[in-house]
Amino acid sequence: MSTIKDKVADAGQAISDAAKAVKDRVVGTGCGESTPGAANVKERMDVIASCGKKMGVVDHVEGNAIKLTRNDSPDGQHHYVPASWVDHVDSHVHLSKNSVETQQGWKSDATACGCS
């Protein structure tokens, strides 16, 4: 026979499991799943690091990577940043990484960002 304490514990676990399932649908948990705000990334948007420095301009989204135009690149090459670095999108793409972290971590192709 179940006690009230057991029923409350079961209900608490059910609530916790439901909350996790909702979070996973909204935030995503891995490859092929959505990244908050990344769906709103459009071509020609400025990409801004968390420190406020402009890192480039969106060429296009390729899988789970954002390809930056080479025209705004310091070395004249395309660079890719993982969509998971997107903090939020308004009229610009705002990254969760500062400019140093972004330049150290950007990739030369979309597959290097994972899950493309």
mmCIF file of C-alpha atoms in Angstrom:
data_model
loop_
_atom_site.group_PDB
_atom_site.id
_atom_site.type_symbol
_atom_site.label_atom_id
_atom_site.label_comp_id
_atom_site.label_asym_id
_atom_site.label_seq_id
_atom_site.Cartn_x
_atom_site.Cartn_y
_atom_site.Cartn_z
ATOM 1 C CA MET A 1 0.000 0.000 0.000
ATOM 2 C CA SER A 2 1.408 3.376 -1.041
ATOM 3 C CA THR A 3 1.810 6.071 1.493
ATOM 4 C CA ILE A 4 1.084 9.728 0.881
ATOM 5 C CA LYS A 5 4.835 10.341 1.062
ATOM 6 C CA ASP A 6 5.402 7.864 -1.803
ATOM 7 C CA LYS A 7 2.659 9.454 -3.909
ATOM 8 C CA VAL A 8 4.122 12.936 -3.384
ATOM 9 C CA ALA A 9 7.594 11.676 -4.338
ATOM 10 C CA ASP A 10 6.182 10.035 -7.493
ATOM 11 C CA ALA A 11 4.327 13.236 -8.432
ATOM 12 C CA GLY A 12 7.478 15.286 -7.895
ATOM 13 C CA GLN A 13 9.472 12.967 -10.154
ATOM 14 C CA ALA A 14 6.769 13.149 -12.849
ATOM 15 C CA ILE A 15 6.866 16.959 -12.744
ATOM 16 C CA SER A 16 10.671 16.948 -12.955
ATOM 17 C CA ASP A 17 10.624 14.567 -15.943
ATOM 18 C CA ALA A 18 7.993 16.656 -17.738
ATOM 19 C CA ALA A 19 9.971 19.867 -17.180
ATOM 20 C CA LYS A 20 13.137 18.256 -18.574
ATOM 21 C CA ALA A 21 11.264 17.027 -21.655
ATOM 22 C CA VAL A 22 9.941 20.531 -22.339
ATOM 23 C CA LYS A 23 13.424 22.053 -21.877
ATOM 24 C CA ASP A 24 14.941 19.525 -24.293
ATOM 25 C CA ARG A 25 12.344 20.381 -26.948
ATOM 26 C CA VAL A 26 12.927 24.131 -26.571
ATOM 27 C CA VAL A 27 16.706 24.222 -26.125
ATOM 28 C CA GLY A 28 17.769 21.054 -27.891
ATOM 29 C CA THR A 29 20.194 18.456 -26.675
ATOM 30 C CA GLY A 30 22.439 17.707 -29.618
ATOM 31 C CA CYS A 31 22.870 17.272 -33.338
ATOM 32 C CA GLY A 32 19.947 18.123 -35.531
ATOM 33 C CA GLU A 33 18.068 19.842 -32.748
ATOM 34 C CA SER A 34 17.249 23.517 -32.637
ATOM 35 C CA THR A 35 19.417 26.130 -30.980
ATOM 36 C CA PRO A 36 17.654 29.049 -29.309
ATOM 37 C CA GLY A 37 17.443 31.963 -31.701
ATOM 38 C CA ALA A 38 19.523 30.315 -34.419
ATOM 39 C CA ALA A 39 16.397 29.791 -36.525
ATOM 40 C CA ASN A 40 16.096 33.585 -36.707
ATOM 41 C CA VAL A 41 19.557 34.077 -38.230
ATOM 42 C CA LYS A 42 19.307 35.656 -41.684
ATOM 43 C CA GLU A 43 21.821 36.448 -44.405
ATOM 44 C CA ARG A 44 23.623 39.797 -44.117
ATOM 45 C CA MET A 45 23.065 40.148 -40.351
ATOM 46 C CA ASP A 46 26.015 41.475 -38.366
ATOM 47 C CA VAL A 47 27.511 38.955 -35.955
ATOM 48 C CA ILE A 48 28.453 40.561 -32.644
ATOM 49 C CA ALA A 49 30.645 38.987 -29.949
ATOM 50 C CA SER A 50 29.577 39.165 -26.308
ATOM 51 C CA CYS A 51 32.077 41.998 -25.769
ATOM 52 C CA GLY A 52 30.336 44.081 -28.452
ATOM 53 C CA LYS A 53 32.912 43.673 -31.240
ATOM 54 C CA LYS A 54 31.593 42.961 -34.734
ATOM 55 C CA MET A 55 32.960 39.590 -35.840
ATOM 56 C CA GLY A 56 31.566 39.530 -39.348
ATOM 57 C CA VAL A 57 28.440 39.262 -41.444
ATOM 58 C CA VAL A 58 26.291 36.169 -41.988
ATOM 59 C CA ASP A 59 26.781 34.665 -45.437
ATOM 60 C CA HIS A 60 24.295 31.875 -44.687
ATOM 61 C CA VAL A 61 23.449 29.118 -42.221
ATOM 62 C CA GLU A 62 24.851 25.721 -43.126
ATOM 63 C CA GLY A 63 23.572 22.906 -40.930
ATOM 64 C CA ASN A 64 24.332 23.884 -37.340
ATOM 65 C CA ALA A 65 26.966 26.420 -38.383
ATOM 66 C CA ILE A 66 26.854 30.074 -39.356
ATOM 67 C CA LYS A 67 29.097 30.892 -42.303
ATOM 68 C CA LEU A 68 30.558 34.396 -42.190
ATOM 69 C CA THR A 69 31.340 36.355 -45.345
ATOM 70 C CA ARG A 70 34.986 36.562 -46.270
ATOM 71 C CA ASN A 71 34.711 40.263 -47.156
ATOM 72 C CA ASP A 72 34.612 41.148 -43.458
ATOM 73 C CA SER A 73 37.170 38.537 -42.433
ATOM 74 C CA PRO A 74 40.581 39.633 -41.110
ATOM 75 C CA ASP A 75 42.293 37.062 -43.360
ATOM 76 C CA GLY A 76 39.946 37.135 -46.360
ATOM 77 C CA GLN A 77 38.650 33.619 -45.656
ATOM 78 C CA HIS A 78 35.221 32.280 -44.757
ATOM 79 C CA HIS A 79 34.874 31.324 -41.110
ATOM 80 C CA TYR A 80 32.174 29.246 -39.439
ATOM 81 C CA VAL A 81 30.825 29.553 -35.926
ATOM 82 C CA PRO A 82 28.644 26.905 -34.300
ATOM 83 C CA ALA A 83 24.993 27.918 -34.029
ATOM 84 C CA SER A 84 25.218 26.826 -30.389
ATOM 85 C CA TRP A 85 27.255 30.001 -29.768
ATOM 86 C CA VAL A 86 24.210 32.167 -30.550
ATOM 87 C CA ASP A 87 23.046 33.886 -27.375
ATOM 88 C CA HIS A 88 20.167 35.749 -29.029
ATOM 89 C CA VAL A 89 19.080 37.305 -32.295
ATOM 90 C CA ASP A 90 17.486 40.723 -32.776
ATOM 91 C CA SER A 91 18.599 42.874 -35.693
ATOM 92 C CA HIS A 92 22.039 41.258 -35.165
ATOM 93 C CA VAL A 93 23.317 37.830 -34.222
ATOM 94 C CA HIS A 94 24.726 38.057 -30.695
ATOM 95 C CA LEU A 95 27.210 35.393 -29.640
ATOM 96 C CA SER A 96 27.822 34.035 -26.160
ATOM 97 C CA LYS A 97 31.592 34.146 -26.823
ATOM 98 C CA ASN A 98 33.789 37.255 -26.689
ATOM 99 C CA SER A 99 35.867 38.274 -29.722
ATOM 100 C CA VAL A 100 39.015 36.432 -28.615
ATOM 101 C CA GLU A 101 37.104 33.209 -27.901
ATOM 102 C CA THR A 102 35.280 33.541 -31.228
ATOM 103 C CA GLN A 103 38.441 33.999 -33.298
ATOM 104 C CA GLN A 104 40.215 31.179 -31.456
ATOM 105 C CA GLY A 105 37.258 28.831 -31.903
ATOM 106 C CA TRP A 106 35.876 29.577 -35.327
ATOM 107 C CA LYS A 107 36.292 26.878 -37.937
ATOM 108 C CA SER A 108 37.243 26.695 -41.602
ATOM 109 C CA ASP A 109 34.260 24.525 -42.573
ATOM 110 C CA ALA A 110 30.783 23.671 -41.312
ATOM 111 C CA THR A 111 31.572 20.035 -40.550
ATOM 112 C CA ALA A 112 34.227 21.132 -38.048
ATOM 113 C CA CYS A 113 31.421 22.863 -36.106
ATOM 114 C CA GLY A 114 29.775 19.454 -35.720
ATOM 115 C CA CYS A 115 26.432 18.149 -36.799
ATOM 116 C CA SER A 116 26.282 19.910 -40.182
#
